[in-house]
Tab-separated table of C-alpha atoms and ligand atoms in Angstrom:
chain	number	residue	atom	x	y	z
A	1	UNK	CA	148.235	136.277	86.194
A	2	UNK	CA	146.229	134.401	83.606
A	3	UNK	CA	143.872	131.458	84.298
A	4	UNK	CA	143.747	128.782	81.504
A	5	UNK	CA	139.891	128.608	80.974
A	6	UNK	CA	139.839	124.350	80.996
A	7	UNK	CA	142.877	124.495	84.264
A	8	UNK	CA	140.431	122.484	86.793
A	9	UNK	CA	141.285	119.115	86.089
A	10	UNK	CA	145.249	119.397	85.633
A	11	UNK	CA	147.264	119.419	88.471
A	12	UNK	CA	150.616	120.622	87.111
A	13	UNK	CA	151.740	123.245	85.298
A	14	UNK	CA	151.720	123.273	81.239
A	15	UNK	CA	154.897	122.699	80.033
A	16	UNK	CA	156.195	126.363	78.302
A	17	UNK	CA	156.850	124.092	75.215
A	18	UNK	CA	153.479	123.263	74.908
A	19	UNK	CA	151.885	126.480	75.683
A	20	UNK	CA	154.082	127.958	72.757
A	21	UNK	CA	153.327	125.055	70.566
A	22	UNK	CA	149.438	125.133	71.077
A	23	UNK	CA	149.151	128.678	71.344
A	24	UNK	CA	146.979	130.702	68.372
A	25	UNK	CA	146.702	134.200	69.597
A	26	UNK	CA	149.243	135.588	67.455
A	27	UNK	CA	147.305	134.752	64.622
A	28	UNK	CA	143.717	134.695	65.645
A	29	UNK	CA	143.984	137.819	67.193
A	30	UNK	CA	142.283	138.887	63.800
A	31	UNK	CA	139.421	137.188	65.264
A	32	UNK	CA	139.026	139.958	68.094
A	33	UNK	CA	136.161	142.260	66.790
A	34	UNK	CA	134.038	139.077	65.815
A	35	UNK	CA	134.901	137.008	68.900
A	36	UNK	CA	133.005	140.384	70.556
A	37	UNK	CA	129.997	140.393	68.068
A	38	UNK	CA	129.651	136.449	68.657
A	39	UNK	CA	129.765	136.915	72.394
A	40	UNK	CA	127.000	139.849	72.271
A	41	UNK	CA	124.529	137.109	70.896
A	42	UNK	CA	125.558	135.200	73.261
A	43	UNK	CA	124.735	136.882	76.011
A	44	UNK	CA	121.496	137.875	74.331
A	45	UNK	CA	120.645	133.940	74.484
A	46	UNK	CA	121.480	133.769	77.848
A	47	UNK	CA	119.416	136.174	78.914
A	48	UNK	CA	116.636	134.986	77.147
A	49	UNK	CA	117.150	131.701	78.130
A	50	UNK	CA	116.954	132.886	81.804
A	51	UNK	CA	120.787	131.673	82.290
A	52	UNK	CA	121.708	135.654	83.289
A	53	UNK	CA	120.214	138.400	84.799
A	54	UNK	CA	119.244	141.651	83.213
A	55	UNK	CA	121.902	143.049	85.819
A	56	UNK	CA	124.549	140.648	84.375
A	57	UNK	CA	123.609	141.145	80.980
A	58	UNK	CA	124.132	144.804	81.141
A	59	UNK	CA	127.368	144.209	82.925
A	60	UNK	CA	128.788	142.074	80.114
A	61	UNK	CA	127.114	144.061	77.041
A	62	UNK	CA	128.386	146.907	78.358
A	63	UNK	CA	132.091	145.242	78.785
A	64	UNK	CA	131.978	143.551	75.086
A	65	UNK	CA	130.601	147.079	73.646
A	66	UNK	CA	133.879	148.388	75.026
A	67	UNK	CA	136.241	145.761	74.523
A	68	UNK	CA	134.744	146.110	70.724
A	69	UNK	CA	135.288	150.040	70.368
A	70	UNK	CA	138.686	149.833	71.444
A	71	UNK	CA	139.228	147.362	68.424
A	72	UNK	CA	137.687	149.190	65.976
A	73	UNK	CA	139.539	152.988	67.679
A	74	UNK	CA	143.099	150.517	66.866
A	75	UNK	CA	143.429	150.777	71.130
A	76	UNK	CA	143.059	147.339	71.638
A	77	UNK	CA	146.179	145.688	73.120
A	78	UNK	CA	146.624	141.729	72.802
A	79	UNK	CA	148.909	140.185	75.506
A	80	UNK	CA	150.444	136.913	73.215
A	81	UNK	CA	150.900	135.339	76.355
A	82	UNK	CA	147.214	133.785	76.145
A	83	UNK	CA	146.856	130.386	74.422
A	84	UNK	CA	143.834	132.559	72.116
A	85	UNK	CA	142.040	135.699	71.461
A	86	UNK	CA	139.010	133.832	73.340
A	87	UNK	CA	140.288	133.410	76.652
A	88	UNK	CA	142.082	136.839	76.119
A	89	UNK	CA	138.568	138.470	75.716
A	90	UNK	CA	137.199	136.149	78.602
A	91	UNK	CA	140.134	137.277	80.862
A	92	UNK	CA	139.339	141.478	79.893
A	93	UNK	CA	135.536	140.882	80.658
A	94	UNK	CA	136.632	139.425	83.694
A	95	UNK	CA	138.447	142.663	84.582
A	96	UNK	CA	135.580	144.972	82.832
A	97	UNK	CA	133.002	143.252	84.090
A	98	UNK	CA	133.645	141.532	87.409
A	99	UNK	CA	132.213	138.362	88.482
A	100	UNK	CA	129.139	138.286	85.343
A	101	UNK	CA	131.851	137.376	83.494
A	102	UNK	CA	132.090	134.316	85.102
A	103	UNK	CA	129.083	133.039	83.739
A	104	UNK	CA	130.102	134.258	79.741
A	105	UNK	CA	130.734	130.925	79.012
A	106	UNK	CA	127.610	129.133	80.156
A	107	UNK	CA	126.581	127.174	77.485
A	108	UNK	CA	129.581	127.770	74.911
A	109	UNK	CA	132.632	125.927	73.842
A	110	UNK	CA	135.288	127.515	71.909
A	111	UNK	CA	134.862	124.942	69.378
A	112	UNK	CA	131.731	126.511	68.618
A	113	UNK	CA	132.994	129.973	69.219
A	114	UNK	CA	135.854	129.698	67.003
A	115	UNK	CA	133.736	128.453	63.575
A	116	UNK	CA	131.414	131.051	64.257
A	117	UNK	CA	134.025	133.815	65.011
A	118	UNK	CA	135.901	132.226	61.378
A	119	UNK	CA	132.185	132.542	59.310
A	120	UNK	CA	132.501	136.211	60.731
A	121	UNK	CA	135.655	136.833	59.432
A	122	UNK	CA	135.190	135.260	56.138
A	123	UNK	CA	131.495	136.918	55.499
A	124	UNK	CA	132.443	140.465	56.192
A	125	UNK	CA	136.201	139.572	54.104
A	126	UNK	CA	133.959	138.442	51.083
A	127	UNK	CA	131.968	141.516	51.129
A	128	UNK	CA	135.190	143.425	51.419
A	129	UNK	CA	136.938	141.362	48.639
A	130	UNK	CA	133.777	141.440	46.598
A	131	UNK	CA	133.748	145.483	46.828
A	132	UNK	CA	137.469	145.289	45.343
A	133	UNK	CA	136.469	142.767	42.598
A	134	UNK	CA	133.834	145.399	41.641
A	135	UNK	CA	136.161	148.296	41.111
A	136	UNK	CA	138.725	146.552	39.405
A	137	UNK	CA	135.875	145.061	37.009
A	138	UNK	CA	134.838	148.725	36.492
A	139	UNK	CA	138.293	149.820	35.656
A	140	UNK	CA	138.489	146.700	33.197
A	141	UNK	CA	135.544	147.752	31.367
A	142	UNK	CA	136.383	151.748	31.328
A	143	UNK	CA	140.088	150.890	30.159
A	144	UNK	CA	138.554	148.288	27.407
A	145	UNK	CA	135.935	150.921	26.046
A	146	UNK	CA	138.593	153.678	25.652
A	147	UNK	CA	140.902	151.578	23.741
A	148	UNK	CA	137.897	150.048	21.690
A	149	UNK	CA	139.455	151.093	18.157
A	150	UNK	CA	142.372	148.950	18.878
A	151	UNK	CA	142.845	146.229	17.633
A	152	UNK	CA	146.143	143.838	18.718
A	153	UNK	CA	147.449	140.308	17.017
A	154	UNK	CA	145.888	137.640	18.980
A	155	UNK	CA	147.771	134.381	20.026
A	156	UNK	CA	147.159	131.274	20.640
A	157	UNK	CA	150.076	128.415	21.645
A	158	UNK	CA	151.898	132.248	22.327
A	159	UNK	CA	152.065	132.503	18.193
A	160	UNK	CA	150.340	134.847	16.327
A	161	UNK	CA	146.723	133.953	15.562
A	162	UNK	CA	143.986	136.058	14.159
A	163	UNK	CA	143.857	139.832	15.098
A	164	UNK	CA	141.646	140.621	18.239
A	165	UNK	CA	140.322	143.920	19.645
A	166	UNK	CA	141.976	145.118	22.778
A	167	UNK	CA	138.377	145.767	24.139
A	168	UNK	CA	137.845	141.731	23.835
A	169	UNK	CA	141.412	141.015	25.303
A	170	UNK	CA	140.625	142.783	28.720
A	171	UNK	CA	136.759	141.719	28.456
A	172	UNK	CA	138.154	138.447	28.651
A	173	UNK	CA	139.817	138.908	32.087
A	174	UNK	CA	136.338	141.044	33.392
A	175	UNK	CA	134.820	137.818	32.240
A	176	UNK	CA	136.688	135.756	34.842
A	177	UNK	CA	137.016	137.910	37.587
A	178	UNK	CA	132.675	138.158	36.768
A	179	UNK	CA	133.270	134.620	37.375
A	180	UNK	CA	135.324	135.039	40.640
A	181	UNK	CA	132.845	137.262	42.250
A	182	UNK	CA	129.917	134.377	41.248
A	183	UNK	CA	131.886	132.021	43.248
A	184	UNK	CA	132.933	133.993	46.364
A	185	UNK	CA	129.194	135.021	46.374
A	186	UNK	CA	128.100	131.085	46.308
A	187	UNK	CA	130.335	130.491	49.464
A	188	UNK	CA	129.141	133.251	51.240
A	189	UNK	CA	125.656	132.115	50.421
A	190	UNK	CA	126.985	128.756	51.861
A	191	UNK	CA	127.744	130.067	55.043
A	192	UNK	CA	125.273	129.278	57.954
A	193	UNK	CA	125.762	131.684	61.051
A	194	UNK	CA	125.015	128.951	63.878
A	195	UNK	CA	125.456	128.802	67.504
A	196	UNK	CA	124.373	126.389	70.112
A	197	UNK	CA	126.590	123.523	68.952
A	198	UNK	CA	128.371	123.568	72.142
A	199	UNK	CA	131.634	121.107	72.062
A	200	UNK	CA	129.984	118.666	70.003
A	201	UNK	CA	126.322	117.495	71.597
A	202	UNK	CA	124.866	121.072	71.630
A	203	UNK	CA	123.402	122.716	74.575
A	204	UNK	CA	120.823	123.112	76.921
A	205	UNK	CA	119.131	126.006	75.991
A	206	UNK	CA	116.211	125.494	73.868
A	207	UNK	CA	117.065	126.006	69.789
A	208	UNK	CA	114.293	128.719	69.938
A	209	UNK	CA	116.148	131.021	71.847
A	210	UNK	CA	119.096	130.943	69.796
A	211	UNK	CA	117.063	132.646	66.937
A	212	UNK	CA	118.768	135.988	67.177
A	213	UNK	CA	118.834	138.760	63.880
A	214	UNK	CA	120.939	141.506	65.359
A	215	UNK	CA	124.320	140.739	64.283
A	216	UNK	CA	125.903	141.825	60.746
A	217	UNK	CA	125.551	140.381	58.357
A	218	UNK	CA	122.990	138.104	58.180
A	219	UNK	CA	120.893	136.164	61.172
A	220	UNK	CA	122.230	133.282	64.021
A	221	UNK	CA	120.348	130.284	64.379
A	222	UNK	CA	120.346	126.591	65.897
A	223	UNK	CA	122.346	124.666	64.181
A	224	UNK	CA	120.458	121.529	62.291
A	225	UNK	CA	123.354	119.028	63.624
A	226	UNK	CA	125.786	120.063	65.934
A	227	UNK	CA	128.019	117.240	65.460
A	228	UNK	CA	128.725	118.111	61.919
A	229	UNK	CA	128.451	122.091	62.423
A	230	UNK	CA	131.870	121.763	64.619
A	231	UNK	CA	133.432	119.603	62.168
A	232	UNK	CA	133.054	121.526	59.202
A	233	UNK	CA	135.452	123.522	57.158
A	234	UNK	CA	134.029	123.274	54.232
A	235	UNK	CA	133.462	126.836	54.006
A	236	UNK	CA	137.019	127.313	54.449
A	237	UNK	CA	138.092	124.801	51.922
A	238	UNK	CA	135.187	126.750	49.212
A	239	UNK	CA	136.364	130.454	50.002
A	240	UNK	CA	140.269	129.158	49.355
A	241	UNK	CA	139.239	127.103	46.722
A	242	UNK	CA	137.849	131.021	44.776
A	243	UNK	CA	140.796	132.494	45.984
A	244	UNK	CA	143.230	130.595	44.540
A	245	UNK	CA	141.230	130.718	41.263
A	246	UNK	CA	141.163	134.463	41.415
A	247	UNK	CA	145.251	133.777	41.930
A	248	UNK	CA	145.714	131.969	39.112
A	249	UNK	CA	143.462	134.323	36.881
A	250	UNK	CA	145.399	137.576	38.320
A	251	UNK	CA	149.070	135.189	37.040
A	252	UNK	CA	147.558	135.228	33.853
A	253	UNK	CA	146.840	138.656	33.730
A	254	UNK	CA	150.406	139.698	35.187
A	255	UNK	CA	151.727	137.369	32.767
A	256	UNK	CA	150.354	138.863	29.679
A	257	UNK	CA	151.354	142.568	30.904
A	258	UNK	CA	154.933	141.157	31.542
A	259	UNK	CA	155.324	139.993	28.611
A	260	UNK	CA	153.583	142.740	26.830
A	261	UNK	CA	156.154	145.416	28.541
A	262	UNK	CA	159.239	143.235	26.955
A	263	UNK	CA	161.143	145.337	24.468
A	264	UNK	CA	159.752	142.204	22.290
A	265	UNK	CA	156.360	143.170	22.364
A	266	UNK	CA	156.576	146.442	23.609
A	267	UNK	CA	152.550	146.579	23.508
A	268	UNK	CA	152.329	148.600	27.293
A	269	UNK	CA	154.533	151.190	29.489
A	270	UNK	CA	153.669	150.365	32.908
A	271	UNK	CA	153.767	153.854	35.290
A	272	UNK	CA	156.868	154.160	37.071
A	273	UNK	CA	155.167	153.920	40.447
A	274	UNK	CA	154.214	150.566	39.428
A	275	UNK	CA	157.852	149.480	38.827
A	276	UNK	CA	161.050	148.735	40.599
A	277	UNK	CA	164.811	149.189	39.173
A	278	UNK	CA	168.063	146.721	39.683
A	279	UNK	CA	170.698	148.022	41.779
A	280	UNK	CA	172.982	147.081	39.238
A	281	UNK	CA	171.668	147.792	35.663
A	282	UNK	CA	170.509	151.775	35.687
A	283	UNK	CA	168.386	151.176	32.576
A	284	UNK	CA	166.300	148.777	34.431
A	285	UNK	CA	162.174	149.096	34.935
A	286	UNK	CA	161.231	146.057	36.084
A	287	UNK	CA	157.146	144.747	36.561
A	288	UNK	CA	158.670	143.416	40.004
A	289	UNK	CA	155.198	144.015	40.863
A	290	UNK	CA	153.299	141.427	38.442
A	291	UNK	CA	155.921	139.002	39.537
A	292	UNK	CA	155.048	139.075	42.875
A	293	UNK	CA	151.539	138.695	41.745
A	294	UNK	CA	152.229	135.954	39.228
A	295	UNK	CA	154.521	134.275	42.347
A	296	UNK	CA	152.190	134.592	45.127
A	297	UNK	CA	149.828	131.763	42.941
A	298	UNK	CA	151.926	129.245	44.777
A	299	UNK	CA	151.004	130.436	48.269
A	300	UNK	CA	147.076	130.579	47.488
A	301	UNK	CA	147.376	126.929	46.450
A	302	UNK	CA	149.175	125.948	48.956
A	303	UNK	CA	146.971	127.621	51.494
A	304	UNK	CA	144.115	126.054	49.816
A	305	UNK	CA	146.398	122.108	49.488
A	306	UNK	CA	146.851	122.657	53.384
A	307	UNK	CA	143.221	122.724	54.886
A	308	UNK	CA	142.604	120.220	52.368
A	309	UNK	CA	144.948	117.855	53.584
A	310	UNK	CA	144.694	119.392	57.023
A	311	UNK	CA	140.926	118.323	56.662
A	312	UNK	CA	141.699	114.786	55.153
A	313	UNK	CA	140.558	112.251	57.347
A	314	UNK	CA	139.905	113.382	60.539
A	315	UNK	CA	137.529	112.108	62.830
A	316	UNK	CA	134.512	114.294	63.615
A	317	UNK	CA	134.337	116.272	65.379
A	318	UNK	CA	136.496	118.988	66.468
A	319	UNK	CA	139.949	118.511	66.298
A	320	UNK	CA	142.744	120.729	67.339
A	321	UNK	CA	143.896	120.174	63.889
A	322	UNK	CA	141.451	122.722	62.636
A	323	UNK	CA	143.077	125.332	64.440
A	324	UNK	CA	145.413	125.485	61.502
A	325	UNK	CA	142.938	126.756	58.985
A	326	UNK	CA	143.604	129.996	60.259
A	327	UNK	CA	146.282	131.362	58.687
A	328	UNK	CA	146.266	130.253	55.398
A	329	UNK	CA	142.415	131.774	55.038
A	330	UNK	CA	143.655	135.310	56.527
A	331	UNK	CA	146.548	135.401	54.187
A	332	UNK	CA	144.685	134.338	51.246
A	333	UNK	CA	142.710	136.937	51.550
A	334	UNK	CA	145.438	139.260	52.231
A	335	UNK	CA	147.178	138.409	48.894
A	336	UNK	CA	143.985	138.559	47.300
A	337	UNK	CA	142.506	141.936	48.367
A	338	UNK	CA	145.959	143.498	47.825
A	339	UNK	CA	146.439	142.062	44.675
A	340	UNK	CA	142.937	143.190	43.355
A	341	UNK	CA	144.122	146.694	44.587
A	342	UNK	CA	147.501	146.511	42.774
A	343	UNK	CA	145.892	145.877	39.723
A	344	UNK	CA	142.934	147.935	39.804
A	345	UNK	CA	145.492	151.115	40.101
A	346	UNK	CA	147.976	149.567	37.867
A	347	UNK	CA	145.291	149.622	35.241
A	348	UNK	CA	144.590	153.434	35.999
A	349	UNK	CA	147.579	154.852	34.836
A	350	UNK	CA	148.729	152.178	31.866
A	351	UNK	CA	149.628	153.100	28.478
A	352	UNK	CA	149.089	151.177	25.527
A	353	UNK	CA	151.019	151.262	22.568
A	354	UNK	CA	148.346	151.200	19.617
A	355	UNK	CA	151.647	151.629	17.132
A	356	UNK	CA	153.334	148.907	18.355
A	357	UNK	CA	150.097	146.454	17.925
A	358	UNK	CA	149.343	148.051	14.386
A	359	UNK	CA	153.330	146.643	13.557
A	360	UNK	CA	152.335	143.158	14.710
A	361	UNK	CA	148.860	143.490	12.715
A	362	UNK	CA	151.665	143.897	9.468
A	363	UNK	CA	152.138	140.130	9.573
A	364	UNK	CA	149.965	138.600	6.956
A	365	UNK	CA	150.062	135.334	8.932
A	366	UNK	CA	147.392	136.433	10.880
A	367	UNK	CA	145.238	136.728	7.985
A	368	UNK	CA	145.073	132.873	6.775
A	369	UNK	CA	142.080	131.932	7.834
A	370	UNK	CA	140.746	134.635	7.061
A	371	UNK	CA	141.474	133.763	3.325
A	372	UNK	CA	140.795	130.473	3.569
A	373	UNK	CA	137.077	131.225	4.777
A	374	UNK	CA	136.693	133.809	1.887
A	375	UNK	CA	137.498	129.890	-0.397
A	376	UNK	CA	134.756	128.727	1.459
A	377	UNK	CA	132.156	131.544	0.663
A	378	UNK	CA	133.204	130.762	-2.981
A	379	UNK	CA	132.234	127.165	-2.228
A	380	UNK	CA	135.630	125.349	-1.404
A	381	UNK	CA	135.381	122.836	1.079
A	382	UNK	CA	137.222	124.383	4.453
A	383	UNK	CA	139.611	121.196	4.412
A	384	UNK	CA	140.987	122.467	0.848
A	385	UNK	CA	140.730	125.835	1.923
A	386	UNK	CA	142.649	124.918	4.292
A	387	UNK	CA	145.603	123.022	2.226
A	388	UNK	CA	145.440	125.544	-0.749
A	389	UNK	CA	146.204	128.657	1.824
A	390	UNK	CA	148.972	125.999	3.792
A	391	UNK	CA	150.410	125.983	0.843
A	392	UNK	CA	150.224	129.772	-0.061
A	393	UNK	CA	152.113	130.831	3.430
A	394	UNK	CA	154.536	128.169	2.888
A	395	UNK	CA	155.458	130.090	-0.435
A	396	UNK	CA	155.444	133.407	1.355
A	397	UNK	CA	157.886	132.158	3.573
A	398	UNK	CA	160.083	130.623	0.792
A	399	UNK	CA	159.927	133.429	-1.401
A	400	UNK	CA	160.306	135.485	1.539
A	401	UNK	CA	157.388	137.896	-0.535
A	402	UNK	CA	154.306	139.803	0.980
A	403	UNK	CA	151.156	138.216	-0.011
A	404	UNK	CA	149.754	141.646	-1.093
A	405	UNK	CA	152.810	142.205	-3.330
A	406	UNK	CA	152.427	138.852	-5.395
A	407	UNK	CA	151.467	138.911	-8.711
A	408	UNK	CA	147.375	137.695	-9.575
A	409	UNK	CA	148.692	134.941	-11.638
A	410	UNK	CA	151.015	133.851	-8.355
A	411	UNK	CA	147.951	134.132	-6.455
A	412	UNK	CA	145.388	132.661	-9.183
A	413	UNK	CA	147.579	129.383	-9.481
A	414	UNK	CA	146.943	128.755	-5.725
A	415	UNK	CA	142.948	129.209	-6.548
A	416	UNK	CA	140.909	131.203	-9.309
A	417	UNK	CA	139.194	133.600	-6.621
A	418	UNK	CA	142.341	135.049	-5.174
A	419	UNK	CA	143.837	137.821	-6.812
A	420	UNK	CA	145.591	141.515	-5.765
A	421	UNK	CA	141.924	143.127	-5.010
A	422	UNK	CA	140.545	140.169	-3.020
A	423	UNK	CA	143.488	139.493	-0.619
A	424	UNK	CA	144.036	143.615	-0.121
A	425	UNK	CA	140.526	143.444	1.287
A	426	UNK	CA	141.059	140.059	3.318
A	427	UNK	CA	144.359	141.331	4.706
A	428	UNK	CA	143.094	144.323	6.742
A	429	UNK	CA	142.745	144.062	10.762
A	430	UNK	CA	139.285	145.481	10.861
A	431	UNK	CA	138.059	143.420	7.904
A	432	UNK	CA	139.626	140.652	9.897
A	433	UNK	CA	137.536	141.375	13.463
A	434	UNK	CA	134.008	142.806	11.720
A	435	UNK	CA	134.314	139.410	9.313
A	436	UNK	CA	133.778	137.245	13.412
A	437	UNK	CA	129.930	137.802	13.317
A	438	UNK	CA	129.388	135.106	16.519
A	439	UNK	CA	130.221	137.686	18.845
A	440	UNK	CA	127.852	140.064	19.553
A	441	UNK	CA	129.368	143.646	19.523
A	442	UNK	CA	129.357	145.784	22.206
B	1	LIG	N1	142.105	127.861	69.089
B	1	LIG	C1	141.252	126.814	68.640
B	1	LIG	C2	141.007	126.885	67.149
B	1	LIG	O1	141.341	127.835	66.548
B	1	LIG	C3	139.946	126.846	69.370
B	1	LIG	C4	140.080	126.233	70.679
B	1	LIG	C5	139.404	124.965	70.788
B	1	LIG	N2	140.226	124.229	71.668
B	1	LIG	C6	139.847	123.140	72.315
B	1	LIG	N3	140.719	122.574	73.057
B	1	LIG	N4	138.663	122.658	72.176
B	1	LIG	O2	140.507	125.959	66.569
């Protein structure tokens, strides 16, 4: 039989609703290994503080040690029947441990036990995320430099631009994720490890004692104002807030590949084992898996709108709203860690299609500014530059005639520099990238 770890006070029975309604185990259950590590520093304060015995200590460190082994061995068994993995642990010390564990919560409220249990969670899930981040990043780069000869239209408003080298396309999304791992970092740096807020007032152990450097990742202090240490989610809101910009840079990045595996573009052929068919259509290879990715934008935002709002104008302190920031931070990162995964493999095994690119590279659209800032070396303003070569593509379009085919005197009457020799040179796709000199080449 379970006891409710607040049942002294109430003199009938929760109502089953209410226990289902209230309950959290089935989520925070994830919380189980650093619920453990949390409770081990506890105990070490209590000691020190002269609130247990070395006898009771043992008895307890010994308990959590093996509560903790059987989580990380995959043995540990949650009973769902408990309102939350706290008084689940509580109630297996209790067992383990006998009557010490009695005295496990001296000093503790699970409002403090469940922020530090979350900063846990989130610190080591950075550090795992961040690890991802680094290999897709990697594969980024690698895949860049072994395409670095190619050299693809670029587009801007989704219509051709200027021509741009593959290397700089996928820099651009190691640039963000660069970016991504910068802010994840910052909110991990954010993150003070505190205990000894108690419900809300603190406690009465002295702030010295809760000093304690043994537990991953980083040390456990006193906090500097209890009342706002149990109120704050900030870190939650901040980790969301870099996941769901990670989200939307991995949609852009499924995005472009979708549309690059079209039969339209045809730029990419995305490995089979990356791809899913139609039930219907045999001929189908569909990037079902970039959709997903593209799709699952809308959860991280909403995971990220729902704290927020979750957060909006409560009273401090604690608030059994808070309990709800659970979920949506465990399946951000979820979605997140996955998705870098996805994509990190994806990128292994993708093919591009150089002679596909080199077809789009044929349209001599992409070359106007490039003409128009040859004008301007020969001392045309840019704004006529710009009219005079407006006016040249207007008459390729009309005349429905290759810019390289026209005759010099059609060329001539648009200005006296161009002829057949100068726009041959101007219209080449390496001419066209070498001639951008404010990028520094890698
Ligand atoms: N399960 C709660 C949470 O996740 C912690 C329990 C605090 N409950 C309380 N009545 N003070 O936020």
């Amino acid at each position: 039989m379970k006891s409710k770890m607040w049942g002294g006070r109430f003199s009938k029975k929760t109502n089953p609703l209410v226990e289902e309604f209230t309950r959290s185990i089935q989520f925070d259950k994830k919380l189980a290994e650093y619920d453990c590590i949390g409770s081990l520093a506890h105990i070490d304060i209590l000691k020190k503080a002269g609130l247990l015995t070395p006898g009771e200590h043992k008895k307890l460190q010994s308990g959590l040690k093996g509560i903790l082994s059987s989580i990380k061995k995959g043995s540990f068994k949650v009973n769902d029947s408990f309102e939350d993995i706290h008084s689940y642990i509580q109630s297996l010390l209790e067992k383990k441990s006998g009557k010490a564990a009695l005295k496990l919560h001296t000093c503790r409220s699970r409002n403090d036990q469940v922020l530090f249990d979350t900063k846990l969670y989130s610190l080591k899930n950075i550090s795992v995320s961040l690890n991802i981040f680094s290999g897709l990043i990697e594969k980024l780069n690698s895949v860049a430099k072994a395409n670095a000869a190619v050299i693809m239209p670029g587009y801007t408003h989704l219509q051709h631009a200027m021509p741009v080298r593959l290397y700089d396309y996928l820099g651009a999304y190691a640039q963000m994720f660069s970016r991504d791992v910068k802010r994840l970092s910052n909110a991990s740096d954010n993150i003070k490890l505190t205990m000894g807020s108690g419900a809300i007032a603190g406690t009465c152990i002295d702030y010295s004692k809760y000093s304690v450097t043994s537990v991953y990742p980083c040390a456990i202090c006193a906090p500097a104002n209890s009342i706002d240490t149990v109120s704050d989610r900030d870190f939650v809101i901040e980790i969301l807030s870099a996941l769901a910009t990670t989200g939307m840079h991995l949609s852009r990045l499924a995005e472009d590949m979708i549309l690059w595996a079209t039969k339209e573009f045809d730029f990419i052929d995305i490995d089979d084992a990356f791809c899913t068919g139609s039930s219907l259509m045999p001929q189908k290879k569909n990037p079902d898996v970039l959709e997903l990715i593209r799709g699952n934008t809308g959860k991280l935002y909403g995971n990220l709108m729902s704290v927020m709002v979750m957060m909006k104008g409560l009273p401090l302190s604690y608030n059994r709203d808070m309990q709800l920031d659970k979920e949506p931070l465990f399946d951000s990162f979820d979605i997140i860690q996955k998705e870098l995964m996805i994509v990190t493999e994806l990128f292994s095994n993708i093919k591009f299609k150089n002679e596909n690119m080199e077809k789009g590279l044929q349209n001599e659209s992409l070359y106007a500014t490039d003409i128009a800032d040859y004008l301007v070396q020969k001392g045309t303003a840019f704004k006529d530059a710009h009219a005079i070569i407006g006016k040249l593509i207007a008459y390729k379009l009309k005349t429905n005639k290759e810019i390289k085919n026209m005759f010099n005197a059609e060329l001539n009457s648009f200005h006296p520099a161009l002829n057949k020799k100068v726009v041959k040179e101007i219209i080449d796709p390496k001419a066209s990238v070498m001639s951008k000199r404010s990028i520094k080449r890698k």
